[in-house]
Short mmCIF file of C-alpha atoms and ligand atoms in Angstrom, two decimals:
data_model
loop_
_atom_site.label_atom_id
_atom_site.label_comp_id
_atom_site.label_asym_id
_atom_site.label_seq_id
_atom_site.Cartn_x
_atom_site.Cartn_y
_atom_site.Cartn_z
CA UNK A 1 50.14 22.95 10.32
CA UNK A 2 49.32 21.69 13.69
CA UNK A 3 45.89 21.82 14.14
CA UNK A 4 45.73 20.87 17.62
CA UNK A 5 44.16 23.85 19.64
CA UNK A 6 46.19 24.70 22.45
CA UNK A 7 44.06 27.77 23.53
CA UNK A 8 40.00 28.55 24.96
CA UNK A 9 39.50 32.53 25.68
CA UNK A 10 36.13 33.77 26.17
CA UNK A 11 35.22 37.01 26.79
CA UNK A 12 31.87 39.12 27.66
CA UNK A 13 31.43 41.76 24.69
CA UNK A 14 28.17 43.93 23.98
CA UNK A 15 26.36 43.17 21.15
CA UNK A 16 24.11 45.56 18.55
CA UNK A 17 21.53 46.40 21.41
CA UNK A 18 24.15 46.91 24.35
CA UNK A 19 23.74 43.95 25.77
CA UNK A 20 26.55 41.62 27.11
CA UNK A 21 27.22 38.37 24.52
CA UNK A 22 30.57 35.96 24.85
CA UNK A 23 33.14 36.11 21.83
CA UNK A 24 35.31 33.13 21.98
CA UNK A 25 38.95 33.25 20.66
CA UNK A 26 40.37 29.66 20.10
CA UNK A 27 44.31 29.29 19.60
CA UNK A 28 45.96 26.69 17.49
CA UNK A 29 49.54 24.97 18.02
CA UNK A 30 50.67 26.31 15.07
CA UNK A 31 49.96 30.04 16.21
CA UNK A 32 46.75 30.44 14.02
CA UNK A 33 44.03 32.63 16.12
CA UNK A 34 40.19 33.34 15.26
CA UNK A 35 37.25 34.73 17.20
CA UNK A 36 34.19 33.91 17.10
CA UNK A 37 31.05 36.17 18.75
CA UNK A 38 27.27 34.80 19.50
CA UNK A 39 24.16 36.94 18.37
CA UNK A 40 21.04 37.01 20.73
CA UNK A 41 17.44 37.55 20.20
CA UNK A 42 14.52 39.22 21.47
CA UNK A 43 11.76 37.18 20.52
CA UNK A 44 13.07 34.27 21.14
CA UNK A 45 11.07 30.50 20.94
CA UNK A 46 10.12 28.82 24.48
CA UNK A 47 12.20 25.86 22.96
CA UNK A 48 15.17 27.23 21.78
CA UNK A 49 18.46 26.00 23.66
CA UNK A 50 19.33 28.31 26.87
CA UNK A 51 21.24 31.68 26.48
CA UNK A 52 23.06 31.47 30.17
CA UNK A 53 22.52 35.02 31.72
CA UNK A 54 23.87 35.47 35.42
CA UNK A 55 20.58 37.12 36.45
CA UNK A 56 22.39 39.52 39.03
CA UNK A 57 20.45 42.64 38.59
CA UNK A 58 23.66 44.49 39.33
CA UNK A 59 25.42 43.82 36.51
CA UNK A 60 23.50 44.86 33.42
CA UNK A 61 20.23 44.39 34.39
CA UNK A 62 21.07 40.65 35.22
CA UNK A 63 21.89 40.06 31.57
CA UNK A 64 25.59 39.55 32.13
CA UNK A 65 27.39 36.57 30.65
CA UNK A 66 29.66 36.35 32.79
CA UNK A 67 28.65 32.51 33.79
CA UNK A 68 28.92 31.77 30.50
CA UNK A 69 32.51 33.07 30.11
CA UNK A 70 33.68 31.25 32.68
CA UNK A 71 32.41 27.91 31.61
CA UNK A 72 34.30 28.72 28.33
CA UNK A 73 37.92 29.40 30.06
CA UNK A 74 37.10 26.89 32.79
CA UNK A 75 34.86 23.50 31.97
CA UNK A 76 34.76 23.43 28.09
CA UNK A 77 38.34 24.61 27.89
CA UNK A 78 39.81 21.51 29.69
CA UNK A 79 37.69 19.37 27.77
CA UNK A 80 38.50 20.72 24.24
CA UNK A 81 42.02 21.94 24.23
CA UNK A 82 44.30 19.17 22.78
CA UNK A 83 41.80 18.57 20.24
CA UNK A 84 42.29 18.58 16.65
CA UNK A 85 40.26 22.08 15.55
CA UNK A 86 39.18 19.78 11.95
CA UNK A 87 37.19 17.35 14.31
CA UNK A 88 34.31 19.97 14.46
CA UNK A 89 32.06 16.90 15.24
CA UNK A 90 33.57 15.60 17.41
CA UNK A 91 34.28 18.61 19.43
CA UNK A 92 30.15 19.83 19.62
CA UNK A 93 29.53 16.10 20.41
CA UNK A 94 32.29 16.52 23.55
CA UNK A 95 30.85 19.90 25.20
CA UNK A 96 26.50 18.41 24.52
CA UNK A 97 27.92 15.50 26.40
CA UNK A 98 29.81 17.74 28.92
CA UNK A 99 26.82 19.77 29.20
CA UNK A 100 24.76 16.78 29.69
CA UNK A 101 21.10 18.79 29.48
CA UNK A 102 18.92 18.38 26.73
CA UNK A 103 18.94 22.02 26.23
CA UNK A 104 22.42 23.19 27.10
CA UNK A 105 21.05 24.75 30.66
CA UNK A 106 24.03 24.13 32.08
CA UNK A 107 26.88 25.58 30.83
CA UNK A 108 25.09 27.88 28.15
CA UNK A 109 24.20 27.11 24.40
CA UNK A 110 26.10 31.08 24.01
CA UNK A 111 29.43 29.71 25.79
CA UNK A 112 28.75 26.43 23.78
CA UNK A 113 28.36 28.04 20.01
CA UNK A 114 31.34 30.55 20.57
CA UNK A 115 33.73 28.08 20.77
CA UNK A 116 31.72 25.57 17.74
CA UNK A 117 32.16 28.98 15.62
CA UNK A 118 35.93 29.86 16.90
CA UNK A 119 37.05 26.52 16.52
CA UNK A 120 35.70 26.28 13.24
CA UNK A 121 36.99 29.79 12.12
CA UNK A 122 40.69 28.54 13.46
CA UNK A 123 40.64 25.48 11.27
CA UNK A 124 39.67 27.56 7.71
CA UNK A 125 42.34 29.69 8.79
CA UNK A 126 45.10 26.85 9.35
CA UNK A 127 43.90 25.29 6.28
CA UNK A 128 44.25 29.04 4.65
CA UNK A 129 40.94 28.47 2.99
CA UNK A 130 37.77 31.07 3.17
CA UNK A 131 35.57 30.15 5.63
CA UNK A 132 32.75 29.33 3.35
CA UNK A 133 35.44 26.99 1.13
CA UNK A 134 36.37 25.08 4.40
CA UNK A 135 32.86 24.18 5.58
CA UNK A 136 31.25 24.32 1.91
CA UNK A 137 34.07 22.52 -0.36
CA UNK A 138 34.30 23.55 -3.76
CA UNK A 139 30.99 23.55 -4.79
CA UNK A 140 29.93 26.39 -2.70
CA UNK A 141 29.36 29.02 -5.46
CA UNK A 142 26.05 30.18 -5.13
CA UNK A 143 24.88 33.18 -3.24
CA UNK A 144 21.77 33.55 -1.33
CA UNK A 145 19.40 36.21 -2.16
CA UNK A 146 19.53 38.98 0.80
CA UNK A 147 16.06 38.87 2.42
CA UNK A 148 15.76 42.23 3.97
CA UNK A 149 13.98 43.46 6.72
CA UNK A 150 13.31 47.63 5.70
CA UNK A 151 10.12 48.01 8.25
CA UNK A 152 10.49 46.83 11.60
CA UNK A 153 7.34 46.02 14.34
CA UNK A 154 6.51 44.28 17.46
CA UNK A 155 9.04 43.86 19.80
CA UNK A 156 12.12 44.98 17.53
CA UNK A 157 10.14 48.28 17.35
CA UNK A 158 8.71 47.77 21.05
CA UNK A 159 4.97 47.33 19.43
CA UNK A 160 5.35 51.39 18.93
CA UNK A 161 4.60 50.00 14.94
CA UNK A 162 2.90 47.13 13.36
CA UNK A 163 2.38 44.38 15.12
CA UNK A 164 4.01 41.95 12.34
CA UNK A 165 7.86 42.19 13.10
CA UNK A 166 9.80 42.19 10.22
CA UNK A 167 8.94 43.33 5.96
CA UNK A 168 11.18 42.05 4.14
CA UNK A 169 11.85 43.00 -0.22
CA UNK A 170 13.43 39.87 -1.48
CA UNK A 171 15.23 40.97 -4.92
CA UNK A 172 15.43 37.64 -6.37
CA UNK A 173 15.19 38.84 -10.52
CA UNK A 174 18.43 40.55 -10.12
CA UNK A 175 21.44 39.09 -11.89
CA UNK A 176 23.74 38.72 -8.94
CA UNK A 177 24.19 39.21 -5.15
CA UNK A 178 25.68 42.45 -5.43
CA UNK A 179 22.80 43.89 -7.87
CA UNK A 180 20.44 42.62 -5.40
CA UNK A 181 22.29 44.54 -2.59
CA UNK A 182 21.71 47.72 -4.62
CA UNK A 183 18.66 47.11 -5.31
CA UNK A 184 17.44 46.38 -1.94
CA UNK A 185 19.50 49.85 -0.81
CA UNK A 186 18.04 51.74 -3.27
CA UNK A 187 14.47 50.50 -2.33
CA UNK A 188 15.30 51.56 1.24
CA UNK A 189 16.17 54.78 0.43
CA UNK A 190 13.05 55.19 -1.39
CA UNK A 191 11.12 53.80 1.43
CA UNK A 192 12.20 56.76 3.70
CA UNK A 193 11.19 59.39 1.03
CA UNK A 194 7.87 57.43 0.44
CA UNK A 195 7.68 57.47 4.50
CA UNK A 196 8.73 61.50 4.98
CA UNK A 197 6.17 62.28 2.60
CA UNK A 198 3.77 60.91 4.62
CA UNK A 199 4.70 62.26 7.66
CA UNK A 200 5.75 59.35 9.35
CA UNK A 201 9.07 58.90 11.51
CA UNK A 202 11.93 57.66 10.18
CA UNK A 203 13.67 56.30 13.16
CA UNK A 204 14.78 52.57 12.90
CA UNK A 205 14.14 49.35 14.91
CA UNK A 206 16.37 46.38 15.82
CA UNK A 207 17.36 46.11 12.96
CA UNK A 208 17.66 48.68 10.86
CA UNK A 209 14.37 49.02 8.91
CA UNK A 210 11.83 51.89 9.37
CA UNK A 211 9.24 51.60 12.24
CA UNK A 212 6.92 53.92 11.91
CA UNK A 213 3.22 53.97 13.58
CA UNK A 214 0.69 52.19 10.91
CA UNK A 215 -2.92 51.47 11.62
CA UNK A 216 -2.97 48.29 10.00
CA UNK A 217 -0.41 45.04 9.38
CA UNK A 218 -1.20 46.06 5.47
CA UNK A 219 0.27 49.51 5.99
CA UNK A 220 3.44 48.29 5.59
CA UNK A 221 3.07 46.20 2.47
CA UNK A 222 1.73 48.97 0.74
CA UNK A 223 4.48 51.54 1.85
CA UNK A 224 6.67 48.82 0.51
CA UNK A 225 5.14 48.09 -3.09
CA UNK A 226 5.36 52.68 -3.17
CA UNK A 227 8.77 52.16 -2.23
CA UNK A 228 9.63 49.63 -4.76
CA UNK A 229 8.08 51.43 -7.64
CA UNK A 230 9.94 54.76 -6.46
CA UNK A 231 12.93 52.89 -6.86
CA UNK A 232 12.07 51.96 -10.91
CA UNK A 233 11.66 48.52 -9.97
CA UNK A 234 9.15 45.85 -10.87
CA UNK A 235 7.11 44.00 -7.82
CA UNK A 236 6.65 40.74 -8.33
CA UNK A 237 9.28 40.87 -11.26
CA UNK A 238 11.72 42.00 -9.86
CA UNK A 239 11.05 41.92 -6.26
CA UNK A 240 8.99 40.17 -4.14
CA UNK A 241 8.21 40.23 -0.35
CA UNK A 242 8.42 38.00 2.69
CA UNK A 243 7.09 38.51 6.09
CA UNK A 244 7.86 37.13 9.42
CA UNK A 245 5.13 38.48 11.83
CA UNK A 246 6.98 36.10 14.76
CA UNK A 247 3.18 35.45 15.74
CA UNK A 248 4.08 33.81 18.99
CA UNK A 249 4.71 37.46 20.31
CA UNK A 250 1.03 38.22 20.36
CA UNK A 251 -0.62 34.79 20.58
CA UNK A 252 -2.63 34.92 24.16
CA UNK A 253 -4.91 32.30 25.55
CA UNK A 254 -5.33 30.59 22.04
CA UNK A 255 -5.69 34.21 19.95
CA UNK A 256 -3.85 35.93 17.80
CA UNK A 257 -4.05 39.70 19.01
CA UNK A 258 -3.22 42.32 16.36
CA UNK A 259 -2.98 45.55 18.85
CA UNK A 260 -3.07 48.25 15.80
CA UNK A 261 -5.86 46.58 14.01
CA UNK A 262 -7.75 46.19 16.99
CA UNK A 263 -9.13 43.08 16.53
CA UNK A 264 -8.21 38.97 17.87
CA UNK A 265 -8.40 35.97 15.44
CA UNK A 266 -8.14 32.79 15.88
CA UNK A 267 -5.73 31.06 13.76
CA UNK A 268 -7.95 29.82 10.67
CA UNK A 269 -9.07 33.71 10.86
CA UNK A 270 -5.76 34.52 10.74
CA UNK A 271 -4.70 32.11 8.21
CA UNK A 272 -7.57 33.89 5.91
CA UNK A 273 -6.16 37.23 6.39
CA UNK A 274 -3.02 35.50 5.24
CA UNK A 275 -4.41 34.61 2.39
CA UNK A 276 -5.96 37.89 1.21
CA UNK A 277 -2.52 39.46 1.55
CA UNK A 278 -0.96 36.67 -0.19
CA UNK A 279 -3.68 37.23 -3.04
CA UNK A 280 -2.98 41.00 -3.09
CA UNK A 281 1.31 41.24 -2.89
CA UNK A 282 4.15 39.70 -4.63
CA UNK A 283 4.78 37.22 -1.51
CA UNK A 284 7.61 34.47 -1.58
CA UNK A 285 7.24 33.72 1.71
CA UNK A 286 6.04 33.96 5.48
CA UNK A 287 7.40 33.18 8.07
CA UNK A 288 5.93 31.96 11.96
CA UNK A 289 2.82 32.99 10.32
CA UNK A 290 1.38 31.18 13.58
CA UNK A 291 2.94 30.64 16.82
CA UNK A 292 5.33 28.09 18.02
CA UNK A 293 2.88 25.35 19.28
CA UNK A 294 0.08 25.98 17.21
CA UNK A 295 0.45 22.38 15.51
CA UNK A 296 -2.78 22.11 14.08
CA UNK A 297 -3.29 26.17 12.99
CA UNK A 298 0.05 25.25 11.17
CA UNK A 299 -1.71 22.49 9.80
CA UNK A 300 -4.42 25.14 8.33
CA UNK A 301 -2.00 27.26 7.03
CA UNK A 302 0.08 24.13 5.18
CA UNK A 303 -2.90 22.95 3.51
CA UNK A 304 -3.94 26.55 2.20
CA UNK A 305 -0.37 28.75 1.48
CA UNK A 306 2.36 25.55 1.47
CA UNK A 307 1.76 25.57 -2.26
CA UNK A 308 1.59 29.12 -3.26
CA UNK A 309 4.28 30.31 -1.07
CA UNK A 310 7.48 29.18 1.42
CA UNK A 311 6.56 28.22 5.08
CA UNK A 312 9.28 28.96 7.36
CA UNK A 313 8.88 28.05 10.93
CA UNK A 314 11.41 29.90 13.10
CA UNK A 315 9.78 29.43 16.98
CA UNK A 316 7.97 26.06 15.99
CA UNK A 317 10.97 24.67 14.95
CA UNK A 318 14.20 26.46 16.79
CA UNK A 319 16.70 24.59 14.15
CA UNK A 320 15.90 21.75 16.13
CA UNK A 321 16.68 18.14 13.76
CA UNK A 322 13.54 16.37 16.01
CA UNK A 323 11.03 19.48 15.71
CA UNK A 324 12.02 20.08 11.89
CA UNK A 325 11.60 15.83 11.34
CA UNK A 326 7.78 16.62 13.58
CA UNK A 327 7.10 19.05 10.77
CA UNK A 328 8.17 16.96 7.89
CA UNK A 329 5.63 14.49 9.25
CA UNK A 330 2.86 16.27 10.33
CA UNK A 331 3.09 18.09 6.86
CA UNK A 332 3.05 21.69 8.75
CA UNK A 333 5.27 23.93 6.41
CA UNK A 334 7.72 23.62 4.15
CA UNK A 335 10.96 25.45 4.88
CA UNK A 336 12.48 25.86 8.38
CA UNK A 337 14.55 29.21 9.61
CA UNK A 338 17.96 28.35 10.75
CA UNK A 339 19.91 30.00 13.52
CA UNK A 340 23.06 28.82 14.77
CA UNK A 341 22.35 29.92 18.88
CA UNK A 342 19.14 28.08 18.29
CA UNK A 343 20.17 24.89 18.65
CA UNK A 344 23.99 25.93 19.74
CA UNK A 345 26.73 24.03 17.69
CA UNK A 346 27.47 24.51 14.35
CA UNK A 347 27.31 20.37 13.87
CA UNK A 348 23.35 20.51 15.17
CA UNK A 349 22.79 23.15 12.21
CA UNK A 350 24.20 21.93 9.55
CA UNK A 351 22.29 18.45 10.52
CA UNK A 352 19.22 20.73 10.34
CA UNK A 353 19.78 22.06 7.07
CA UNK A 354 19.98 18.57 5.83
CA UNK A 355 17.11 17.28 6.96
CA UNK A 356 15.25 20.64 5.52
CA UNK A 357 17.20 19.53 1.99
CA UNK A 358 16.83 15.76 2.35
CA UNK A 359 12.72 16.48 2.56
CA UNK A 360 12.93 19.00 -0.39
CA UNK A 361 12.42 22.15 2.51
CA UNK A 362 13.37 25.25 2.12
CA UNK A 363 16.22 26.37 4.88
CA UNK A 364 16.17 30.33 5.48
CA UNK A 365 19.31 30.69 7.05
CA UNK A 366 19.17 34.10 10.04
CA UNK A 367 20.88 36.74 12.24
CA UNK A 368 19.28 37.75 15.30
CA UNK A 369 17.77 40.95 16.19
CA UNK A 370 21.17 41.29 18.63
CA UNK A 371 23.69 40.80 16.86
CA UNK A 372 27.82 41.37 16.35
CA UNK A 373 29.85 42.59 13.53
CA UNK A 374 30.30 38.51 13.11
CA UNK A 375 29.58 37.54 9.60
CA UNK A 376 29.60 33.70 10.04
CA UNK A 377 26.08 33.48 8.82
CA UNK A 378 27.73 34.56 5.58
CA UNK A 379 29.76 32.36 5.03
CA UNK A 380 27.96 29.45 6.06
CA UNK A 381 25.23 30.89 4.12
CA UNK A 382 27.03 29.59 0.73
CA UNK A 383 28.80 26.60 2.38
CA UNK A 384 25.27 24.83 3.03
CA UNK A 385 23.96 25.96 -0.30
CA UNK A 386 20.74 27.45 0.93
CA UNK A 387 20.05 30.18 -1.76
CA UNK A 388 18.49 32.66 0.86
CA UNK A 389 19.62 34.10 3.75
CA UNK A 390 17.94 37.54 6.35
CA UNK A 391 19.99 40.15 8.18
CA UNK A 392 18.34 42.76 8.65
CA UNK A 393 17.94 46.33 6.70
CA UNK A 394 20.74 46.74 4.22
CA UNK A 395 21.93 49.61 7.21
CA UNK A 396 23.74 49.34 10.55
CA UNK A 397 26.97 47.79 10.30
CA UNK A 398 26.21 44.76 12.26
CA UNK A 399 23.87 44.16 9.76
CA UNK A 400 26.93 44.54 6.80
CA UNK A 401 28.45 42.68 8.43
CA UNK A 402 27.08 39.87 6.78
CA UNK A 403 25.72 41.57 3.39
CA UNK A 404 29.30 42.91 2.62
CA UNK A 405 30.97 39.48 3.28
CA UNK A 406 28.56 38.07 0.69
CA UNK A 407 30.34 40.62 -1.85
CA UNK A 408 33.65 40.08 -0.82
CA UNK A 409 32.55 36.04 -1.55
CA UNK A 410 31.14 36.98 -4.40
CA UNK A 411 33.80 38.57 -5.48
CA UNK A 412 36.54 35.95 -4.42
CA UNK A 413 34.77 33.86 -6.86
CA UNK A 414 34.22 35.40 -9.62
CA UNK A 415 33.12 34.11 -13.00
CA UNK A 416 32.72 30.95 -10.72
CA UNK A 417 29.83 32.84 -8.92
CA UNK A 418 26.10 32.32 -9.18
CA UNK A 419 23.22 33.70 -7.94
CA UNK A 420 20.27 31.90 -6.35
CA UNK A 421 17.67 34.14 -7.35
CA UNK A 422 14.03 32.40 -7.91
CA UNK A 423 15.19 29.05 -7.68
CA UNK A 424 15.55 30.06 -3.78
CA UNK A 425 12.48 29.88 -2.76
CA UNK A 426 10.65 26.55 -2.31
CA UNK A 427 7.73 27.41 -4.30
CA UNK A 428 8.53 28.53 -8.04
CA UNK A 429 8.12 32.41 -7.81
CA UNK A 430 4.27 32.68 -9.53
CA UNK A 431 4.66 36.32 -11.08
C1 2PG B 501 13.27 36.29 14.08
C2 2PG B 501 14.52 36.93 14.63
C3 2PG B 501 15.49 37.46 13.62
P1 2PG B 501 14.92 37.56 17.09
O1 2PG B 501 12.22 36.28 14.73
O2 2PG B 501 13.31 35.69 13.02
O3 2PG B 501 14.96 38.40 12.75
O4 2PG B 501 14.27 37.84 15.65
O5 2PG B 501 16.38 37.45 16.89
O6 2PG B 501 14.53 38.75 17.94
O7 2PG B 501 14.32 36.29 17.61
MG1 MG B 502 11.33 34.80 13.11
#
């Protein structure tokens, strides 16, 4: 097989919220072909690398990608093409120095990661190995437990809901991924009966979970623990919860602002409110529980959750090696989220992941709240070995996407399979 990739073909596509993203298809000598598309978020960190939009308000709103296309056929293309597709190093290393910004302004960390994922994608399938198998080896047998988001607030719900932005059941006690799939459907089901009977709306946000109007950011959890118990399962046995209230959305001139509660906090007040709900559910873990440079509240939170539950920072840490290595020093949290268009090359996030491992952190691997029908995350979900992984509600098929790859990987493996289960989280699961 000649692995030599003879081909660069980038295209502007709309992703889960009809909004223009660039899929990438990359072309090998030997006549292999795989695409590759980029998610995009909506709260996004002030430090992540740049999403290149055109900004003409003509053409969608001045969200096209158009730009970003045409550094793909044009720029990176030159660069890349004659390149062996197995030098995935080597290749991200070529377009951050052909980029030459610290933050991939230039030609676009969205035109950069299509073509890390694509070219990636092309070499499992010349090597005619799953994509988790190429990047994983064979050791990559254990599947993540699906964290999944079955209320959505703040801006995935446009603040119409909570103000905490994603609820998430975490089945961890089941005995494999695809029992904690049904589990987590069957809770969601139940969550819309426990929600009708209340008279709430069932209409979904972003992605996929519930968003109705609640009058508090505890609402939710106990909607949850209702909907969990409907379903005949155990909380805390059987399934626990994480939140990610992606607090840099409503942090304003050094306060926290929770709209439906009425109320600011600064962040040790928050960080006590953190705590009560920590005392009160089955919580594994929580996520940008303060915003993304809020060093020392972080520092507050470490010292009173980081050894009851897992710390993820998402915004404070964008999968970004120098900001994870900041939080390994400072002692901030103890697990980092990890999102390929983040940082914007495949290469960068793996590096990430093993910095989280080398430091005994958790890495919560993510989708975004825009997203394809591109189940990378999947894969590379069991390649890295993370044990835990969020897309979403288990509903809308970009969401799947991912969840039913896991099966089919599960499934591809068989008796080899394991599940990750408690051992996923960072802290041992205290219930
Ligand atoms: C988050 C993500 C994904 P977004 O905050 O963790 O759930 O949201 O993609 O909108 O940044
Ligand atoms: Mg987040």
């Amino acid at each position: 097989m000649d692995n030599t990739i003879v081909g660069l073909q980038a295209l502007e596509i709309l992703d889960s919220r009809g909004n223009p993203t660039v899929e990438v298809e990359c072309t090998l000598a030997c006549g292999v072909k795989a695409r590759a598309a980029v998610p995009s978020g909506a709260s996004t960190g002030v430090h992540e690398a740049v999403e290149l939009r055109d900004g003409d308000p003509k053409h969608f709103g001045g969200k096209g990608v158009t730009k970003a296309v045409a550094h793909v056929n044009g720029a990176i293309a030159e660069q890349i093409v004659g390149m062996d597709a197995r030098a995935q190093a080597a290749i991200d290393e070529a377009m951050i120095a052909l980029d030459g910004t610290p933050n991939k302004g230039r030609l676009g960390a969205n035109a950069i990661l299509g073509v890390s994922m694509a070219v990636a994608r092309a070499a499992a399938n010349a090597a005619d190995l799953p994509l988790f198998q190429y990047l994983g080896g064979p050791d990559a047998t254990r599947l993540p437990v699906p964290n999944m988001n079955i209320l959505n607030g703040g801006v995935h719900a446009r603040w119409q809901g909570a103000d905490f932005q994603e609820f998430m059941i975490a089945p961890y006690g089941a005995d494999s991924f695809r029992e904690a799939l049904e589990w987590g459907s069957e809770i969601y089901h139940a969550l819309r009966s426990v929600l009708m009977e209340k008279g709430h709306r069932v209409g979904v946000g972003d992605e996929g979970g519930f968003a109705p109007e609640v009058s508090s950011n505890e609402e939710p959890l106990e909607l949850i623990m209702q909907g969990i118990e409907k379903a005949g399962l155990k909380p805390g046995a059987d399934v626990g919860m994480a939140v990610d209230p992606a607090s840099s959305e409503f942090f304003r001139d050094g306060r926290y602002h929770l709209r439906t509660e009425n109320r600011t906090l600064n962040a040790a007040e928050l960080v006590d409110y953190y705590e009560k709900l920590v005392a009160n559910y089955p919580f594994v873990l929580l996520e940008d529980g303060l915003a993304e440079d809020d060093w020392e509240g972080w520092q507050i939170l470490n010292a009173r959750l980081g050894g009851v539950i897992e710390l993820v920072g998402d915004d404070l840490f964008v999968t970004n090696v120098q900001r994870i290595k900041r939080g390994i020093r400072e002692n901030v949290a103890n697990a980092a989220l990890i999102k390929l268009n983040q940082i914007g090359t495949l290469t960068e996030t793996i590096a990430a992941v093993r910095t989280c491992s080398r430091a005994g952190w958790g890495a919560f691997v993510s989708h975004r709240s825009g997203e394809t029908v591109d189940s990378f995350i999947a894969d590379m979900t069991v390649a890295l070995d993370t044990g835990h992984l969020k897309s979403g509600a288990p509903a809308r098929g970009e969401r799947l996407a991912k969840y039913n790859q896991l099966l089919r990987i599960e499934n591809a493996l068989g008796s080899a399979a394991h599940f990750a289960g408690k051992n996923a989280y960072v802290r041992p699961v205290r219930f």
